[in-house]
Amino acid sequence: MATLALRADYHGDRKDSADKFGGAILVYINWDKHLFFYSAKAFPLDPNMPFAAVLEHVIGTHFCQHPEYKDIDWGTVEWSLNNEPFQPVMDKSLAENGFDHKCLLRFKTAEKSAFADAGV
Amino acid sequence: MSTKKLNLKDKYRLLTRDLDWDFSYEDRKDAFPFEEFEGIKITDWDKWEDPFRLTMDAYWKYQAEKEKKLYAIYDAFSQNNGHLNVTDARYVNAIKIFLTAVSPGELAAHSGFAFTGRHMGGIGARIAAQMQSLDELRHIQTQIHAMSHYNKFFDGFDEFSHMHDRVWYISVVKSFFDDARSAGPFEFMVAIGFSFEYVLTNLLFVPFMSGAAYNGDMATVTFGFSAQSDEARHMTLGLEIIKFLLEQHEDNVPIVQKWIDKWLWRGYRILTVVAMMMDYMLPQKVMSWKEAWELYFEQAGGALFKDLERYGIKMPDYTDLIKAEKEHLSHQAWWTFYTNSQATAFHTWIPSNQELDWLSEKYPETFDKYYRPRWEMAKEMADKGERYYNEGLPQLCQTCQIPMIYTDVQNDPRDIVYRSTKYQGERFHFCSDQCQHIFENEPEKYVHSWLPVHQIFQGNCGGPGGLEKVMDYYKLDVGKANMDYVGSPDEERWKTWKGVA
Ligand SMILES: [Fe+2]
Ligand SMILES: [Fe+2]
Ligand SMILES: [Zn+2]
C-alpha cells in the first residue's frame, strides 16, 4: 500500500537514515522485565566500540540505578539482538558482533525478588 | 417601501446553499482539486443533510453572546484570585498539560477545518466545516485566556507555544494533527471530525472539564461550558460526514473503514495522557480511566458501531486489546513522566497512601501486582535522598512517537511489546501491531516522522552538548517548572497563600 497523495512521486525523506548520525549507529537497549526503566533506551554508538566497552560504559552507567543491578550474574545473562538469541563476543566490536543501525539489544537476568515478580 | 422578513429556512438557503455557484468557463474539478485523489466517490452533494441549520449572522450572534458571558466570568475569576479555590496546587499541573498539549490541537483543528471548508465540493459541508474552523480558533483563544490567570501564579505555562514544536512528549500530539492535516480533505474529516470529535471527545475534553469541576477550577469549567454547544455541532458534523460518505458509494466503505481503524487507534494512543491525568493528577478524582473507557467507549461506542453495521462498517478489531490495556495505561504513563520529570513542563509526585489505596480498589487485577511495587521502590529511594530520575533517552514508536512503554498485557504485562519492519533497508520500530500497520500502509509518510530522541542525537535540538542544551532549546526552566512538586516554587507559593508552614 502507499500513501494516498496528490503527487504520484510523493515520498518523505528518511529522517533517521544511518548517514545522519555522524558515523554512529543507533542502538536500543532494554533490560527485560525491568520496567523501572519503562522502555528501552536509545544510544548513538560508534560501531567500532568493543562490546565489553558498551557493557561497562553504556549499560553500566544507564541501568545501574536499579537497586538489583549490582547483583546481576553476567555469566548467566541471556542476550538477544533484534529479537534473535545472541551471544556477544566481548572483545569484538559492535559491527563485528552484528550490530547495525537501529538495532535492538535486550538482556534478561534471573534474579528472584518481589520487585522482579512485578516486573519492576 | 416595506422589506419582507425572511423566514429561517429561506435565510439559511440564501446564506449557505446559495453562496455556491456553477462554473461556466472553468472546470469545477479545478476549483476543487483535492476532491478525488483519495479515491472517495461523491455522486451527489445535494444528498448532504445539513447537520445543523445555523446561518452566519445567527452564528456570530450566538458566539458573541457566549464570549461576553465567558469573559465576564474570567474577569470575576481573576479579581477574586480564583486560583486559590482549587483543591490543591498539584491540580494545576493537569491544566499545564492541557495548555501545552491539548490547546495547540485546537489551533491545528482550526487550520484543518479551514482546509476542508475550502476543499470539499459540497456547499453545505463547506459551510459546516468553516463554522467549526472558527469554533476551534475560538477554543484556543478562550483556553489561553483562561490559563493566563494561572500563568501569573504558577510555573510551566508561559512557553507553551514555543514548546509545541519541540518538546519530546508534546510531539505526540503535534504529529497526530500534522498527520491529519497533511491528509486529503475526506481523511481529515474522518480523522478529526468523526473519530476524534464524535467518538473520542468524551474521553478527552470531558475528563479535563469534569476534573476542573471537581477541583474548583472555575476558569476551565467555564470555557468547557462555553465550548459545549460548539462541540455538539462538531459531533453532528462528524456523524453526518461518515453517513454521507458511506451512502454515496459502496467503494467508499473500505476506505472509510481503514481511516476509522487508523484514527481511532491514533486518537486512543493520545488518550494515554488523559488516563494518567484522571488517575494520578486530580487531587479530587472524578472516576478512574478504566471506568471512563467502559462508559464512554465500550457502552456508547459499542452502540454507535452497531448503528454503522448496516453500512458494512465494523468496530476496529483491536478493541479487545484496548480493553486489556485499560488496566495498565495510566500507571505506565505516570511512571514514565515521574521518572522523566527532569524534562517535563509540569511537576510529578509519588501518590499518597490514600491514592495508592484508591488505585488498588479501582484496579484490583493489576495495581498491587504490577504497579504498587514501583511506587514502593520510588518512595524508598526518595526517602534515602536518592529521588530516581531515569538516565538517557527512550526508544520511541515511529508512528505514535510515544516512548515504547506499552507491554504485552494479554500475555505477560511485564514484557514490552516490540514490533519492527524493514523499509528501504532501514529498520523501523513500533509499540503495537496497529502502529506497525499504519506505517506499512503509508511508509512514504511516516519515514519522515520528527522523532524528538533521534533529533536530539542528530544535534538538531540545541546542537551537540548534552541534555542541558536540549532543555534550553525547549525553554524549560529545570528545577522550577518541573521535577518534584514537593519542594517546588509552586508548592512554596501555595503554602504561603494558604498560610501553611
Ligand atoms: Fe475545539
Ligand atoms: Fe471540537
Ligand atoms: Zn505506537
XYZ file of C-alpha atoms and ligand atoms in Angstrom:
624
model
C 0.000 0.000 0.000
C 1.035 3.553 -0.452
C 0.044 6.929 0.870
C -2.872 8.485 -0.946
C -1.161 11.537 -2.331
C -1.742 14.261 -4.883
C 1.604 13.567 -6.492
C 2.493 10.069 -7.596
C 6.135 10.676 -6.619
C 5.377 11.737 -3.039
C 7.975 10.382 -0.646
C 9.243 11.874 2.593
C 12.980 11.880 3.156
C 14.034 9.350 5.764
C 14.708 11.457 8.820
C 16.782 8.872 10.669
C 18.781 7.110 7.968
C 22.237 5.868 9.009
C 24.078 8.760 7.337
C 22.531 11.317 9.703
C 24.288 10.319 12.922
C 27.882 11.311 12.202
C 29.102 7.748 11.769
C 27.330 6.391 14.838
C 24.666 3.706 14.737
C 21.566 3.870 16.916
C 21.333 1.024 19.387
C 18.287 0.468 21.607
C 18.952 -1.416 24.823
C 16.446 -2.940 27.203
C 16.737 -4.874 30.438
C 13.790 -7.222 30.074
C 11.115 -7.328 32.776
C 12.621 -4.271 34.484
C 10.030 -1.613 33.882
C 11.734 0.533 36.446
C 13.230 1.856 33.188
C 9.769 1.912 31.478
C 11.211 1.457 27.957
C 14.344 0.555 26.054
C 16.923 3.333 25.928
C 18.411 4.740 22.747
C 22.134 5.377 22.221
C 24.137 6.627 19.255
C 27.249 4.404 19.402
C 30.467 4.042 17.479
C 30.197 0.693 15.644
C 33.913 0.124 16.289
C 33.390 0.121 20.042
C 34.091 -3.291 21.587
C 31.100 -4.934 23.175
C 32.904 -5.010 26.546
C 33.075 -1.213 26.475
C 29.351 -0.976 25.803
C 28.716 -3.219 28.772
C 30.884 -1.142 31.031
C 30.281 2.414 29.836
C 26.794 2.344 28.362
C 24.847 -0.378 30.120
C 26.915 0.056 33.270
C 26.068 3.735 33.581
C 22.465 3.685 32.387
C 20.972 0.705 34.169
C 22.924 0.818 37.441
C 20.318 2.898 39.282
C 18.207 -0.180 39.742
C 18.897 -1.491 43.268
C 19.303 -5.042 41.944
C 21.710 -4.166 39.141
C 24.775 -4.932 41.248
C 23.501 -8.498 41.840
C 23.409 -9.416 38.156
C 25.359 -12.569 37.364
C 26.570 -11.604 33.892
C 27.645 -15.159 33.141
C 24.016 -16.296 33.096
C 22.512 -13.314 31.293
C 20.537 -14.149 28.151
C 21.028 -11.713 25.283
C 19.038 -11.111 22.161
C 19.750 -8.920 19.157
C 16.764 -7.857 17.070
C 14.744 -10.436 18.980
C 17.040 -13.330 17.976
C 19.133 -15.184 20.586
C 22.603 -13.704 20.578
C 25.965 -14.406 22.193
C 28.141 -11.285 22.343
C 31.884 -11.592 21.899
C 33.287 -9.186 24.470
C 36.454 -8.034 22.726
C 34.889 -7.733 19.281
C 33.346 -4.522 18.021
C 29.631 -3.866 17.725
C 29.897 -4.147 13.942
C 31.720 -7.473 14.219
C 29.066 -8.625 16.669
C 26.431 -7.962 14.006
C 25.029 -4.662 15.296
C 23.593 -2.378 12.648
C 21.726 0.945 12.611
C 18.591 0.983 14.799
C 19.125 -2.471 16.240
C 17.571 -3.677 19.460
C 19.680 -5.328 22.160
C 17.847 -6.956 25.060
C 19.151 -8.748 28.095
C 17.379 -10.998 30.542
C 18.541 -11.676 34.084
C 17.398 -14.301 36.533
C 17.235 -12.599 39.915
C 14.387 -13.518 42.211
C 12.618 -10.879 44.267
C 9.210 -9.348 44.761
C 10.280 -6.470 42.525
C 11.330 -8.927 39.833
C 7.958 -10.676 40.074
C 6.246 -7.363 39.488
C 8.493 -6.608 36.517
C 9.977 -3.571 38.243
C -41.036 50.567 0.916
C -41.504 47.598 3.153
C -38.857 44.910 3.429
C -40.108 41.397 3.709
C -38.613 39.462 6.570
C -37.225 36.096 5.512
C -38.108 33.003 7.419
C -35.291 30.930 8.866
C -35.388 28.286 6.177
C -35.101 30.762 3.326
C -32.475 32.658 5.144
C -30.485 29.516 5.635
C -30.731 28.616 1.980
C -29.695 32.069 0.837
C -26.866 32.405 3.290
C -25.431 28.937 2.802
C -26.528 26.815 -0.133
C -26.994 29.792 -2.443
C -23.498 31.002 -1.785
C -22.340 28.298 -4.155
C -22.267 28.878 -7.877
C -21.971 26.899 -11.068
C -18.820 27.086 -13.094
C -19.464 28.286 -16.620
C -15.990 28.840 -18.030
C -13.828 26.877 -15.593
C -13.818 23.184 -14.906
C -15.355 22.525 -11.491
C -12.575 20.000 -10.877
C -10.012 22.774 -10.993
C -11.881 24.577 -8.266
C -11.801 21.515 -6.005
C -8.502 19.881 -6.902
C -8.293 17.726 -3.767
C -11.640 16.040 -4.048
C -10.703 12.899 -5.932
C -7.205 11.727 -5.122
C -8.236 9.848 -2.002
C -10.450 7.563 -4.058
C -13.664 8.754 -2.411
C -16.585 8.804 -4.813
C -19.203 11.524 -4.425
C -22.126 11.136 -6.793
C -24.421 13.851 -5.475
C -23.544 16.577 -2.998
C -27.216 17.521 -2.825
C -27.761 14.438 -0.692
C -25.755 16.119 2.066
C -28.048 16.703 5.021
C -27.097 19.717 6.999
C -26.267 18.511 10.489
C -27.467 21.848 11.859
C -29.056 24.925 10.357
C -27.186 27.916 11.548
C -26.801 30.981 9.387
C -23.681 33.040 9.614
C -25.435 36.011 11.180
C -27.007 33.795 13.844
C -23.650 32.131 14.376
C -21.932 35.456 15.073
C -24.733 36.493 17.399
C -24.666 33.288 19.499
C -20.915 33.179 19.699
C -20.699 36.838 20.674
C -23.181 36.268 23.498
C -21.234 33.297 24.759
C -17.988 35.229 24.655
C -19.482 38.080 26.607
C -20.581 35.795 29.417
C -17.351 33.866 29.347
C -15.125 36.903 29.658
C -17.278 38.346 32.425
C -16.643 35.178 34.407
C -12.932 35.238 33.595
C -12.756 38.783 34.933
C -14.519 37.824 38.120
C -12.306 34.763 38.470
C -9.240 36.915 38.155
C -10.390 39.641 40.505
C -11.295 37.101 43.144
C -7.987 35.251 42.878
C -9.834 32.194 41.620
C -6.660 30.111 41.578
C -6.822 29.971 45.377
C -10.010 27.922 45.189
C -8.516 24.848 43.553
C -8.352 21.740 45.732
C -4.569 21.709 45.766
C -1.804 23.263 43.687
C -0.946 19.795 42.395
C -4.125 20.044 40.350
C -2.740 22.934 38.308
C -0.331 20.503 36.665
C -3.263 18.861 34.891
C -4.112 22.124 33.142
C -0.461 22.750 32.325
C -0.748 19.585 30.268
C -3.994 20.843 28.815
C -2.484 24.132 27.661
C 0.779 22.697 26.337
C -0.582 19.542 24.722
C -4.321 19.959 24.037
C -4.893 23.637 23.223
C -2.449 23.696 20.293
C -4.582 20.873 18.887
C -7.470 23.352 18.733
C -5.386 25.599 16.514
C -4.433 22.645 14.331
C -8.115 21.707 14.085
C -8.902 25.304 13.121
C -6.480 25.104 10.220
C -7.621 21.624 9.193
C -11.279 22.621 9.058
C -10.406 25.779 7.158
C -8.830 23.469 4.583
C -11.815 21.128 4.330
C -14.125 24.154 4.485
C -12.482 25.253 1.268
C -11.920 21.970 -0.500
C -14.989 19.810 -0.131
C -17.145 20.201 -3.217
C -20.483 20.498 -1.427
C -21.508 23.880 -0.113
C -23.399 22.502 2.896
C -20.360 20.564 4.060
C -18.095 23.519 3.405
C -20.165 25.916 5.481
C -20.354 23.467 8.381
C -16.585 22.930 8.273
C -15.953 26.677 8.104
C -18.028 27.242 11.213
C -16.135 24.529 13.010
C -12.906 26.131 11.894
C -13.976 29.380 13.567
C -15.082 27.492 16.688
C -11.687 25.875 17.025
C -9.956 29.215 16.756
C -12.250 30.498 19.477
C -11.388 27.459 21.596
C -7.688 28.032 21.624
C -8.187 31.727 22.313
C -10.551 31.189 25.221
C -8.303 28.479 26.628
C -5.265 30.732 26.531
C -7.263 33.427 28.272
C -8.496 31.005 30.919
C -4.942 29.858 31.608
C -3.440 33.330 31.558
C -4.579 33.879 35.114
C -2.834 30.713 36.321
C 0.212 31.755 34.376
C 0.649 34.695 36.732
C 0.974 32.398 39.714
C 2.380 29.064 38.563
C 5.363 27.864 36.521
C 5.125 25.827 33.348
C 2.549 27.757 31.313
C 4.474 30.588 29.740
C 6.319 28.844 26.898
C 3.546 26.582 25.688
C 3.646 27.744 22.094
C 7.438 27.555 21.854
C 7.366 24.071 23.350
C 4.765 22.780 20.954
C 7.208 22.266 18.090
C 9.977 20.873 20.240
C 9.315 19.028 23.478
C 9.518 15.237 23.385
C 6.042 14.301 24.648
C 4.240 17.232 23.028
C 5.465 15.962 19.666
C 2.989 13.122 20.117
C 0.004 15.443 19.815
C 1.645 17.652 17.226
C 2.374 14.702 14.966
C -1.192 13.472 15.343
C -2.628 16.701 13.972
C 0.133 17.120 11.380
C -0.721 13.654 10.146
C -4.407 14.548 9.800
C -3.794 17.966 8.260
C -1.437 16.590 5.630
C -4.048 14.063 4.526
C -6.769 14.780 1.976
C -9.996 16.539 2.971
C -12.040 13.379 3.481
C -9.453 11.609 5.561
C -9.189 14.726 7.709
C -12.951 14.747 8.223
C -12.958 11.087 9.244
C -9.866 11.561 11.415
C -10.794 14.684 13.332
C -14.484 15.225 12.580
C -15.614 11.689 13.204
C -13.008 9.629 15.081
C -11.797 12.383 17.349
C -14.757 14.700 17.814
C -17.539 12.193 17.634
C -16.119 9.010 19.107
C -13.356 10.139 21.451
C -14.231 13.634 22.623
C -15.965 12.340 25.746
C -12.691 10.770 26.726
C -10.604 13.855 26.147
C -12.494 17.031 26.702
C -14.965 15.784 29.289
C -12.369 14.326 31.705
C -10.496 17.633 31.770
C -13.692 19.615 32.273
C -15.111 17.396 34.986
C -11.672 17.233 36.568
C -11.816 21.021 36.694
C -15.302 20.994 38.197
C -14.313 18.509 40.913
C -11.221 20.509 41.743
C -12.580 24.034 41.992
C -11.167 25.334 38.723
C -13.861 27.781 37.643
C -11.952 29.156 34.671
C -11.577 25.803 32.950
C -15.116 24.726 33.764
C -16.419 27.920 32.217
C -14.658 27.570 28.898
C -15.754 23.949 28.905
C -19.359 25.069 29.150
C -18.841 27.743 26.573
C -17.437 25.187 24.135
C -20.191 22.672 24.788
C -22.700 23.889 22.189
C -19.857 24.123 19.664
C -18.880 20.547 20.450
C -22.460 19.402 19.958
C -22.322 20.828 16.440
C -18.928 19.219 15.822
C -20.274 15.846 16.799
C -23.242 16.049 14.449
C -20.935 17.117 11.631
C -18.647 14.150 12.330
C -21.549 11.754 12.187
C -23.024 13.309 9.050
C -19.751 13.091 7.139
C -19.459 9.378 7.875
C -23.029 8.622 6.890
C -22.772 10.761 3.787
C -19.570 9.118 2.556
C -20.936 5.650 3.199
C -24.222 6.354 1.457
C -22.629 7.987 -1.568
C -20.850 4.926 -2.925
C -20.091 1.409 -1.762
C -16.479 1.822 -2.865
C -16.110 4.366 -0.084
C -16.758 1.765 2.610
C -13.336 0.060 2.715
C -11.566 3.427 2.513
C -13.581 4.841 5.392
C -13.112 1.656 7.418
C -9.370 1.928 7.031
C -9.405 5.540 8.169
C -11.550 4.701 11.179
C -9.180 1.880 12.114
C -6.209 4.203 11.796
C -7.615 7.247 13.528
C -9.327 5.613 16.434
C -6.004 3.979 17.225
C -4.024 7.201 16.784
C -6.566 9.014 18.975
C -6.631 6.299 21.596
C -2.838 6.354 21.950
C -3.038 10.077 22.714
C -5.573 9.383 25.435
C -2.769 7.727 27.406
C -2.081 11.135 28.870
C -5.742 11.621 29.817
C -5.757 8.253 31.557
C -2.788 9.381 33.611
C -4.346 12.752 34.367
C -7.535 11.133 35.661
C -5.882 8.504 37.821
C -2.864 10.384 39.149
C -3.140 14.132 38.788
C -6.524 15.076 40.190
C -6.481 15.620 43.969
C -10.244 15.046 43.847
C -10.844 12.129 41.478
C -13.813 12.012 39.110
C -13.692 8.372 38.051
C -10.919 6.041 37.013
C -9.687 5.853 33.443
C -10.957 2.312 33.314
C -14.459 3.417 34.297
C -14.379 6.251 31.775
C -13.331 3.901 28.981
C -16.100 1.475 29.867
C -18.730 4.185 29.999
C -17.773 6.295 27.001
C -16.274 3.758 24.674
C -17.376 0.250 25.469
C -21.001 1.295 26.006
C -21.529 4.423 23.911
C -19.065 3.455 21.166
C -20.487 -0.045 21.055
C -23.937 1.336 20.277
C -22.520 3.618 17.574
C -20.789 0.802 15.771
C -23.937 -1.302 15.945
C -25.571 1.573 14.108
C -22.874 1.720 11.459
C -23.062 -2.009 10.818
C -25.754 -1.520 8.202
C -23.225 0.325 6.052
C -20.755 -2.531 6.381
C -18.562 -0.734 8.935
C -17.049 -2.848 11.696
C -15.709 -1.992 15.113
C -11.891 -1.986 14.801
C -10.574 -5.415 15.726
C -8.121 -4.072 18.312
C -10.771 -3.035 20.825
C -10.141 -6.204 22.868
C -6.554 -5.116 23.242
C -7.646 -1.679 24.445
C -9.967 -3.370 26.892
C -6.991 -5.209 28.345
C -4.776 -2.121 28.262
C -7.228 -0.087 30.300
C -5.920 -1.863 33.414
C -2.375 -0.622 32.754
C -2.331 2.558 30.724
C -2.414 5.277 33.368
C 0.126 3.533 35.600
C 2.606 3.104 32.784
C 2.231 6.722 31.755
C 2.580 8.340 35.168
C 5.630 6.238 35.918
C 7.192 7.372 32.651
C 6.592 11.028 33.449
C 7.549 10.661 37.108
C 10.898 9.132 36.225
C 11.450 11.659 33.430
C 10.130 14.787 35.035
C 13.508 16.479 34.822
C 12.384 17.033 31.212
C 8.669 17.857 31.529
C 6.892 21.195 31.792
C 4.923 20.094 34.845
C 5.534 18.584 38.257
C 5.149 14.969 39.318
C 4.847 13.220 42.661
C 4.549 9.838 44.311
C 0.891 9.048 45.007
C -0.098 9.341 48.670
C -1.024 6.192 50.590
C -4.654 7.116 50.254
C -4.254 7.469 46.493
C -2.409 4.163 46.268
C -5.353 2.522 48.014
C -7.793 4.180 45.629
C -5.796 2.796 42.705
C -5.779 -0.689 44.253
C -9.519 -0.510 44.614
C -10.086 0.725 41.059
C -7.592 -1.700 39.512
C -7.860 -4.856 41.601
C -6.417 -7.070 38.839
C -3.247 -5.150 38.206
C -2.328 -2.410 40.609
C -0.993 -4.308 43.603
C 0.574 -6.920 41.412
C 2.486 -4.731 38.985
C 2.377 -1.073 39.893
C 2.317 -0.572 43.643
C 5.808 -2.139 43.931
C 7.198 0.578 41.636
C 5.901 3.307 43.908
C 7.263 1.497 46.934
C 10.665 1.376 45.317
C 10.454 5.024 44.289
C 9.475 6.001 47.804
C 12.295 4.019 49.317
C 14.755 5.779 47.030
C 13.285 9.230 47.625
C 13.323 8.711 51.397
C 17.030 7.960 51.167
C 17.502 11.242 49.321
C 18.029 9.433 46.015
C 14.933 10.531 44.095
C 15.057 8.463 40.915
C 15.293 10.157 37.527
C 15.806 7.982 34.504
C 19.164 8.412 32.729
C 19.306 8.591 28.971
C 16.596 8.807 26.347
C 13.840 6.350 25.470
C 13.203 4.374 22.317
C 10.170 5.813 20.504
C 7.466 4.323 18.314
C 7.889 5.504 14.732
C 4.150 6.074 14.288
C 2.683 7.418 17.531
C 6.053 8.815 18.731
C 5.299 7.693 22.289
C 8.172 6.025 24.162
C 7.925 2.259 23.765
C 6.258 1.770 27.158
C 3.341 -0.453 26.208
C 3.507 -4.015 27.431
C 2.067 -7.329 26.346
C -0.998 -7.027 28.569
C -2.746 -10.052 27.090
C 0.162 -12.390 27.883
C 2.783 -11.101 30.291
C 2.304 -7.429 31.237
C 5.957 -7.299 32.284
C 7.165 -7.608 28.693
C 7.381 -4.597 26.420
C 5.783 -5.061 23.003
C 8.369 -4.849 20.222
C 7.341 -4.696 16.598
C 9.557 -3.740 13.708
C 9.669 -3.747 9.958
C 12.280 -3.001 7.317
C 11.667 -0.412 4.662
C 14.254 0.771 2.122
C 16.834 -1.180 4.099
C 16.132 0.699 7.335
C 14.585 -0.818 10.455
C 11.551 0.907 11.992
C 10.191 0.179 15.465
C 6.629 0.204 16.762
C 4.764 -0.040 20.044
C 1.997 -2.216 18.639
C 0.679 -4.126 15.637
C -1.600 -1.172 14.943
C 1.195 1.388 14.759
C 3.125 -1.017 12.545
C 0.175 -1.421 10.158
C -0.359 2.318 9.956
C 3.288 2.720 8.993
C 3.189 -0.100 6.463
C 0.152 1.411 4.772
C 1.915 4.754 4.336
C 5.658 4.362 4.759
C 6.286 7.338 2.450
C 4.719 9.491 5.101
C 5.996 8.059 8.369
C 9.662 7.777 7.351
C 9.865 11.486 7.959
C 8.414 11.460 11.443
C 10.303 14.007 13.542
C 11.222 11.790 16.467
C 12.489 14.001 19.294
C 15.034 11.475 20.599
C 16.657 10.981 17.222
C 16.584 14.699 16.536
C 18.474 15.293 19.780
C 21.128 12.772 18.714
C 21.431 14.444 15.328
C 22.215 17.692 17.076
C 19.038 19.432 15.908
C 17.744 20.368 19.343
C 20.143 22.989 20.607
C 23.171 21.419 18.997
C 25.538 18.845 20.422
C 26.435 19.205 24.062
C 24.128 17.164 26.176
C 20.732 17.464 27.718
C 21.349 20.876 29.249
C 21.407 22.348 25.739
C 18.217 20.496 24.923
C 16.456 21.992 27.945
C 17.492 25.473 26.806
C 16.184 24.660 23.360
C 12.875 23.638 24.973
C 12.966 26.825 27.138
C 12.404 24.580 30.100
C 13.310 26.018 33.443
C 14.738 22.882 35.018
C 14.005 22.560 38.719
C 11.443 25.317 38.598
C 8.714 24.264 36.215
C 9.351 20.551 36.586
C 10.686 17.716 38.775
C 9.015 17.052 42.133
C 6.035 19.085 43.144
C 7.225 18.774 46.716
C 9.823 21.456 47.243
C 8.925 23.337 44.053
C 8.358 27.104 43.871
C 4.714 26.273 43.043
C 4.356 24.458 46.333
C 6.149 27.139 48.267
C 3.873 29.874 46.942
C 0.784 27.792 47.526
C 1.743 27.235 51.148
C 2.339 30.938 51.672
C -1.041 31.860 50.184
C -2.756 29.221 52.261
C -0.865 30.129 55.385
C 0.564 26.668 55.986
C 4.137 26.242 57.080
Fe -12.317 22.535 19.945
Fe -14.449 20.430 18.532
Zn 2.919 3.482 18.541
